[in-house]
Coordinates of C-alpha atoms in Angstrom, one line a residue:
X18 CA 22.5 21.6 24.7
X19 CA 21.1 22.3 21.6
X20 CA 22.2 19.0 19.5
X21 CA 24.4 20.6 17.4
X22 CA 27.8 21.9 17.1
X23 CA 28.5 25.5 16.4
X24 CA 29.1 25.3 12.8
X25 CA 26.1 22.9 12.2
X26 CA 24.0 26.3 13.8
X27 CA 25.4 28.0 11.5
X28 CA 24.5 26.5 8.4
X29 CA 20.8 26.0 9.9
X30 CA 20.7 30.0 10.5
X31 CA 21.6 30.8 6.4
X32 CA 19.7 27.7 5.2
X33 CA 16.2 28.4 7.3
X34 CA 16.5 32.4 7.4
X35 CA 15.1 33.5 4.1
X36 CA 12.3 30.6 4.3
X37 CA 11.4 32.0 7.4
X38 CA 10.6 35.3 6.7
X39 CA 8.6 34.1 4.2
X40 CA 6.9 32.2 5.6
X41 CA 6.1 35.1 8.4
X42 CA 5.0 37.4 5.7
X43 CA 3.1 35.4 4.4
X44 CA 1.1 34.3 7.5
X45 CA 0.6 38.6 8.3
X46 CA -0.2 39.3 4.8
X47 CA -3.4 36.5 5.2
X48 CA -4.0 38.2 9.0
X49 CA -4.1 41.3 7.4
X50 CA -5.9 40.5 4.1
X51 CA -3.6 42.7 1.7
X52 CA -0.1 44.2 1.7
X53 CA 1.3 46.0 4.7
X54 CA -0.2 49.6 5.3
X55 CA 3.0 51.1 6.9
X56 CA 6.6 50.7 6.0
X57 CA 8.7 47.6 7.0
X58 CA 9.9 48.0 10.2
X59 CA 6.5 49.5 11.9
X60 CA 4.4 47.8 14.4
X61 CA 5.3 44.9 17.2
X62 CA 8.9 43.8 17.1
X63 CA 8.9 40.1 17.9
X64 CA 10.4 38.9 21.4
X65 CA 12.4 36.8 20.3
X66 CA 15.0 37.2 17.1
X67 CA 15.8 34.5 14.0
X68 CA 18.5 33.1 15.7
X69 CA 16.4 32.5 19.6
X70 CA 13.6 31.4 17.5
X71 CA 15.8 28.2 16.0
X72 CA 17.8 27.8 19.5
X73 CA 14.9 27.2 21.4
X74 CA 13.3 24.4 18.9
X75 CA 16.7 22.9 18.8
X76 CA 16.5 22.6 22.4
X77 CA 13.1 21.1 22.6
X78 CA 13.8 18.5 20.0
X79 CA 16.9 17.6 21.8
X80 CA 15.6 17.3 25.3
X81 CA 11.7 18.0 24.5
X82 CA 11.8 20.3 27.3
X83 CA 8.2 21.2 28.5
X84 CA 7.4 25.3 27.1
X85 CA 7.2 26.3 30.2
X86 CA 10.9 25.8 30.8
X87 CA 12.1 27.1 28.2
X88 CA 10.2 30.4 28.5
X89 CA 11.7 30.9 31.8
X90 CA 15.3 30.5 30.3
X91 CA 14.5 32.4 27.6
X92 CA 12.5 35.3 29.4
X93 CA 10.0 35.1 27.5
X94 CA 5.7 33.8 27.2
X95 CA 5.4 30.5 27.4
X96 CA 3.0 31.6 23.8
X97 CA 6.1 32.8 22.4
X98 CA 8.4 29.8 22.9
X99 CA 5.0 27.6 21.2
X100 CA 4.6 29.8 18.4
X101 CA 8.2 29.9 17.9
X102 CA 8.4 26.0 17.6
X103 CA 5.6 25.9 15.5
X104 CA 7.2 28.2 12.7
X105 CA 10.8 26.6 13.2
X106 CA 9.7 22.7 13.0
X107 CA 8.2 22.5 10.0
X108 CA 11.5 24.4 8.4
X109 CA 13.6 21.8 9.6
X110 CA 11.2 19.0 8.8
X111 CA 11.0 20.1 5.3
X112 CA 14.6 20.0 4.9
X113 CA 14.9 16.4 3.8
X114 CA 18.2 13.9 4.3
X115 CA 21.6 15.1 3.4
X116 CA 23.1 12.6 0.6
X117 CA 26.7 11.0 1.6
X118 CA 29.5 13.0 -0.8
X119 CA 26.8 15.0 -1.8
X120 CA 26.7 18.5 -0.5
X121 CA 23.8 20.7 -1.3
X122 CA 22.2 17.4 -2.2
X123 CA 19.0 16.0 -0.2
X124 CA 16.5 13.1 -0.5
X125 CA 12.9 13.6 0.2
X126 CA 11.0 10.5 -0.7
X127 CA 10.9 7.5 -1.1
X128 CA 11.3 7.8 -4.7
X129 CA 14.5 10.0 -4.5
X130 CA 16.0 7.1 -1.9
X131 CA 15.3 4.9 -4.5
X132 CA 16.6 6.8 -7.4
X133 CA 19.7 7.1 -5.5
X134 CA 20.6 4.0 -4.7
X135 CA 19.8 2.7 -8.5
X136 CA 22.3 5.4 -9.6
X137 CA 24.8 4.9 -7.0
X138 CA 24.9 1.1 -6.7
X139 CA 23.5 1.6 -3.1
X140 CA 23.1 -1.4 -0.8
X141 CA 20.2 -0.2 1.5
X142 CA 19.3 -1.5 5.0
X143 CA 16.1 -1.2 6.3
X144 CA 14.4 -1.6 9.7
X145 CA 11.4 -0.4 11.6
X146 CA 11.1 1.7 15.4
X147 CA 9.1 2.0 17.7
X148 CA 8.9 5.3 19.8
X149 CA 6.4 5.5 22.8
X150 CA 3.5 7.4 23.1
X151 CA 1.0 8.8 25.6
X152 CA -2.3 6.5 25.4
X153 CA -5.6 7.5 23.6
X154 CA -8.3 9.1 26.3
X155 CA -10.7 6.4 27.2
X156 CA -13.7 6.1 25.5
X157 CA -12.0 7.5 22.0
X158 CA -13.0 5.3 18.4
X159 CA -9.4 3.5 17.1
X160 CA -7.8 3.7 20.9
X161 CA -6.4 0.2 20.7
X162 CA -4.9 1.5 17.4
X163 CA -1.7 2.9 18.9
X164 CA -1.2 -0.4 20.8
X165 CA 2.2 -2.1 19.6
X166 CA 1.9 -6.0 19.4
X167 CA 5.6 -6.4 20.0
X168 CA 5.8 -3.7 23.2
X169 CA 2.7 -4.2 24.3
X170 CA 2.4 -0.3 24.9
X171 CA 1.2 2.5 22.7
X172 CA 3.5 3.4 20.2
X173 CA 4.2 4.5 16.8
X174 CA 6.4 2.9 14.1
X175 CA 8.2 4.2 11.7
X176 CA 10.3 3.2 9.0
X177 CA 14.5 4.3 8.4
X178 CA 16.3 3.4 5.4
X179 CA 20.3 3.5 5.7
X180 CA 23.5 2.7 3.4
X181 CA 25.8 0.0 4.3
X182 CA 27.1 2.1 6.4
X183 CA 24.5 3.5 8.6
X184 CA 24.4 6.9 7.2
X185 CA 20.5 8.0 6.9
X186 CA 18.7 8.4 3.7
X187 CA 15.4 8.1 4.8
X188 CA 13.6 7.9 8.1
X189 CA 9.4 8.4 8.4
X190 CA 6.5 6.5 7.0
X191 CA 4.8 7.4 10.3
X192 CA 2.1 4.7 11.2
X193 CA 0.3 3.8 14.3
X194 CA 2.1 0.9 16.6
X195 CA -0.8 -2.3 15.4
X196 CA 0.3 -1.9 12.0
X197 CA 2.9 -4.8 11.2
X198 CA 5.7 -4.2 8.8
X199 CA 4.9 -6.3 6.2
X200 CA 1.6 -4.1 6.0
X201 CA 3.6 -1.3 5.9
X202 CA 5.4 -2.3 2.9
X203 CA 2.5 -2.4 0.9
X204 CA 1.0 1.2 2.2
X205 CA 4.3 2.9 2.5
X206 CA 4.8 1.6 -1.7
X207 CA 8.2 0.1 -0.6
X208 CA 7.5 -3.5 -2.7
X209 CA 6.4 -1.3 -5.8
X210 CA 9.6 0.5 -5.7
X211 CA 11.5 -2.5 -5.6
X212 CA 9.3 -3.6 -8.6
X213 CA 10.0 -0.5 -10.7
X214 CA 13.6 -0.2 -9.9
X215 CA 14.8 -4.1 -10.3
X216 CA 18.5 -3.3 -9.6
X217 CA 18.0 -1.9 -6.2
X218 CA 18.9 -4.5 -3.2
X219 CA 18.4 -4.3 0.0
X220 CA 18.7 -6.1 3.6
X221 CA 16.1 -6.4 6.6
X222 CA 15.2 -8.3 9.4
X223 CA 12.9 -11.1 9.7
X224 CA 9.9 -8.6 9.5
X225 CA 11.2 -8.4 5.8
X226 CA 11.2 -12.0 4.7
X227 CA 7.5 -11.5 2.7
X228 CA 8.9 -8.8 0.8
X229 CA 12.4 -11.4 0.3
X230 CA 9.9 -14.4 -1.0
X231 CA 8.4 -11.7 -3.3
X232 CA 11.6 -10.1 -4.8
X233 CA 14.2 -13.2 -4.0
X234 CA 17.4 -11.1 -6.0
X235 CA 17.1 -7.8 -4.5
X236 CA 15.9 -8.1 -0.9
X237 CA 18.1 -10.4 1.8
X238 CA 16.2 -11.3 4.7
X239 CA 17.0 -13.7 7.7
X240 CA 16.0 -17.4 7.2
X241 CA 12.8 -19.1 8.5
X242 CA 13.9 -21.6 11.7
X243 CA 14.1 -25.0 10.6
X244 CA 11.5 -27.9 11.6
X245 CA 12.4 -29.5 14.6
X246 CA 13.4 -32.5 13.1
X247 CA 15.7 -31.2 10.5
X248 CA 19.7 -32.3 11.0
X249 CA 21.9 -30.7 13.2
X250 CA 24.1 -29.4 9.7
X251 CA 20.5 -27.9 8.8
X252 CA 20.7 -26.2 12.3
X253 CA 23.9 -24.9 11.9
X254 CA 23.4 -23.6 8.4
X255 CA 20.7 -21.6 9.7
X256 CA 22.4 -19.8 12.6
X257 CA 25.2 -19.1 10.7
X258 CA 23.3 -17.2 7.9
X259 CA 21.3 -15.9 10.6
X260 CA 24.7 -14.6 11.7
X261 CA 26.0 -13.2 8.7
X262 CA 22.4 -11.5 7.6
X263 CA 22.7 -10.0 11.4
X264 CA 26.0 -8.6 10.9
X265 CA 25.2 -7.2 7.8
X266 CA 22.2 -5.1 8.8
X267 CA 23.5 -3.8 12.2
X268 CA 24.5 -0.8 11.0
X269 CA 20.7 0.2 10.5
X270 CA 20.5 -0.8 14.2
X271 CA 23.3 1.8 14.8
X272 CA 21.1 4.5 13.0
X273 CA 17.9 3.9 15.1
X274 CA 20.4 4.4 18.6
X275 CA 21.1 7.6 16.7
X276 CA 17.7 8.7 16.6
X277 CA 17.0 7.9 20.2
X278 CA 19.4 10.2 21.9
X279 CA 17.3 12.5 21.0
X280 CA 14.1 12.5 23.8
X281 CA 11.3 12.6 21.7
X282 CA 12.6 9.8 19.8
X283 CA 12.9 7.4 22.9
X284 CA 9.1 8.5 24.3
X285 CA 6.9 11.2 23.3
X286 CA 4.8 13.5 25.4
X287 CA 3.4 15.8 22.8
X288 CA 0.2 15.6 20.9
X289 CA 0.2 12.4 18.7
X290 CA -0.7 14.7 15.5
X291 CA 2.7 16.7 15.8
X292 CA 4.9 13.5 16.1
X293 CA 5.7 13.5 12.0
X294 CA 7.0 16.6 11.8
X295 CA 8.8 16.4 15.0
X296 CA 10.2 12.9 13.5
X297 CA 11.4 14.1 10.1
X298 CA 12.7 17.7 11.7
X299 CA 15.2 15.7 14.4
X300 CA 15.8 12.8 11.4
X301 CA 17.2 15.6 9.0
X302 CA 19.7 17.1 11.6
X303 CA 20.7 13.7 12.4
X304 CA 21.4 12.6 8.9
X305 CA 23.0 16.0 8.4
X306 CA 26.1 14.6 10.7
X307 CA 25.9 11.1 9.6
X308 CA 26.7 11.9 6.0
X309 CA 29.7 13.9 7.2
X310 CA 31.2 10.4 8.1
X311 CA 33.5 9.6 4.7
X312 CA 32.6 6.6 2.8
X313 CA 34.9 3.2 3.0
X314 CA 35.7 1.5 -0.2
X315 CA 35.7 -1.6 0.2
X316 CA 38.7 -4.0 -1.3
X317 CA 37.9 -6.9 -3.7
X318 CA 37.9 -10.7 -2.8
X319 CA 38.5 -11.1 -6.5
X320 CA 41.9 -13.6 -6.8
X321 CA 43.9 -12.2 -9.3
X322 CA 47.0 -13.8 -11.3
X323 CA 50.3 -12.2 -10.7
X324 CA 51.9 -13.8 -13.6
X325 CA 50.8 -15.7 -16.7
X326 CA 52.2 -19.4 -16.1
X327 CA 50.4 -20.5 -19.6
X328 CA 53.5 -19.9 -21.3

């Protein structure tokens, strides 16, 4: 129910309870303007406990349950269950992406997915989604925004960077639906990555071939179609490295399905504002089982002699 297994939970509960309270005594000591007045354990006990509070957000991100629902099978205010998924989402979207054969070890940024994957000798794949969301109110500046070329519906894209193996490293770079992803690059600082870190490579779709023409020996992107009246030799040339570049990026494909069995992920109902933090707090749980997954070494096409015939 909630999208995670039992021992997943419990490494959630001691990773998110200290920053919790911490985060709660902070926000009383601004209501209150000083330090507490009476000893710790006076006043208004909260409704619901640690361990509710991170249950119930784990339910709405799975199933983005309306607060409604889940205050009636919680017994509790439907103000609880909100303020409860306001202090437990940004926890979890803070968290970051768990690094494969890595434990205690997550990436952030950009620059961290980068950094990795120079000193690991990382292949990355990249690809962009598209998640549905509800449209602007007529009459509001920037509503065609939110309005996906592709889909012809409002969405928003974002951008998720795996290994060759479709484990997560990245997954955000939140932008409204009309931005293309060769714009993206540029915002997001994706090509000047590539240009500081000269070793990194990469694969993408056909969204990606700008960013191949511009850094030919690290980025692999599909091929353009050939003229009409090129040979058929030309023809097949092109659909089999269509082919190959296809079957070498699926795995960032797999990734994306990931994301989507989660509900918000396939088509949002919330408020626009809060889709980042609900993106990055589902992405980091999801990553959290992907890098689980043990890595496969793969064996070398080099031919090697068995025996010296020189002699």
């Amino acid at each position: 129910m909630s999208g995670v297994s039992r021992a997943h939970f419990g490494e959630l509960l001691a990773e998110l309870a200290h920053p919790w309270e911490a985060a709660r005594e902070s926000a009383l000591r601004e209501e209150r303007g000083g330090p507490r007045q009476r000893a710790a354990g006076a006043g208004r006990k909260p409704k619901l406990v640690f361990v509710d509070r991170l249950l119930v957000t784990l339910v709405h991100l799975r199933h983005q349950l309306p607060h409604a629902v889940l205050a009636e099978l919680f017994a509790v205010d439907r103000s609880t269950v909100s303020e409860a998924i306001r202090q437990i989402r940004p926890l979890l979207a803070a968290r970051g992406f768990a690094v494969p054969d890595r434990a205690g070890l997550r990436l952030k940024t950009l620059e961290d997915v980068f950094a990795y994957a120079e000193a690991e000798g990382v292949e990355l794949r990249m690809d962009g989604a598209e998640t549905q969301v509800r449209r602007p109110q007529a009459g509001r500046p920037g509503r065609r925004t939110f309005v996906s070329g592709k889909r012809r519906q409002n969405t928003i894209k974002t951008t998720t960077i795996s290994d060759g193996q479709g484990r997560i490293l990245l997954s955000g770079a939140v932008r409204p639906g009309r931005m293309h992803d060769q714009t993206a690059l540029r915002t997001e600082g994706i090509a000047e990555q590539f240009r500081t870190r000269p070793t990194v490579k990469a694969r993408g779709d056909s969204g990606y071939q700008g960013l191949a023409k511009e850094f030919p020996d690290q980025v692999s992107a599909p091929p353009k179609k050939p003229a009409d009246e090129a040979c058929d030799g030309d023809r097949y040339a092109w659909q089999e490295a269509r082919r190959r570049q296809s079957s070498a990026r699926i795995c960032v494909e797999h990734t994306n399905a990931e994301l989507r069995q989660w509900a918000p992920l396939r088509r949002f109902t919330g408020r626009r504002d809060t889709y980042a933090e609900t993106h990055l707090a589902i992405a980091g749980l999801v990553s959290d089982r992907s890098a689980q997954r043990a890595t496969r070494r793969q064996t070398s096409t080099e031919l090697v002699l068995v025996r010296d015939t020189a002699g």
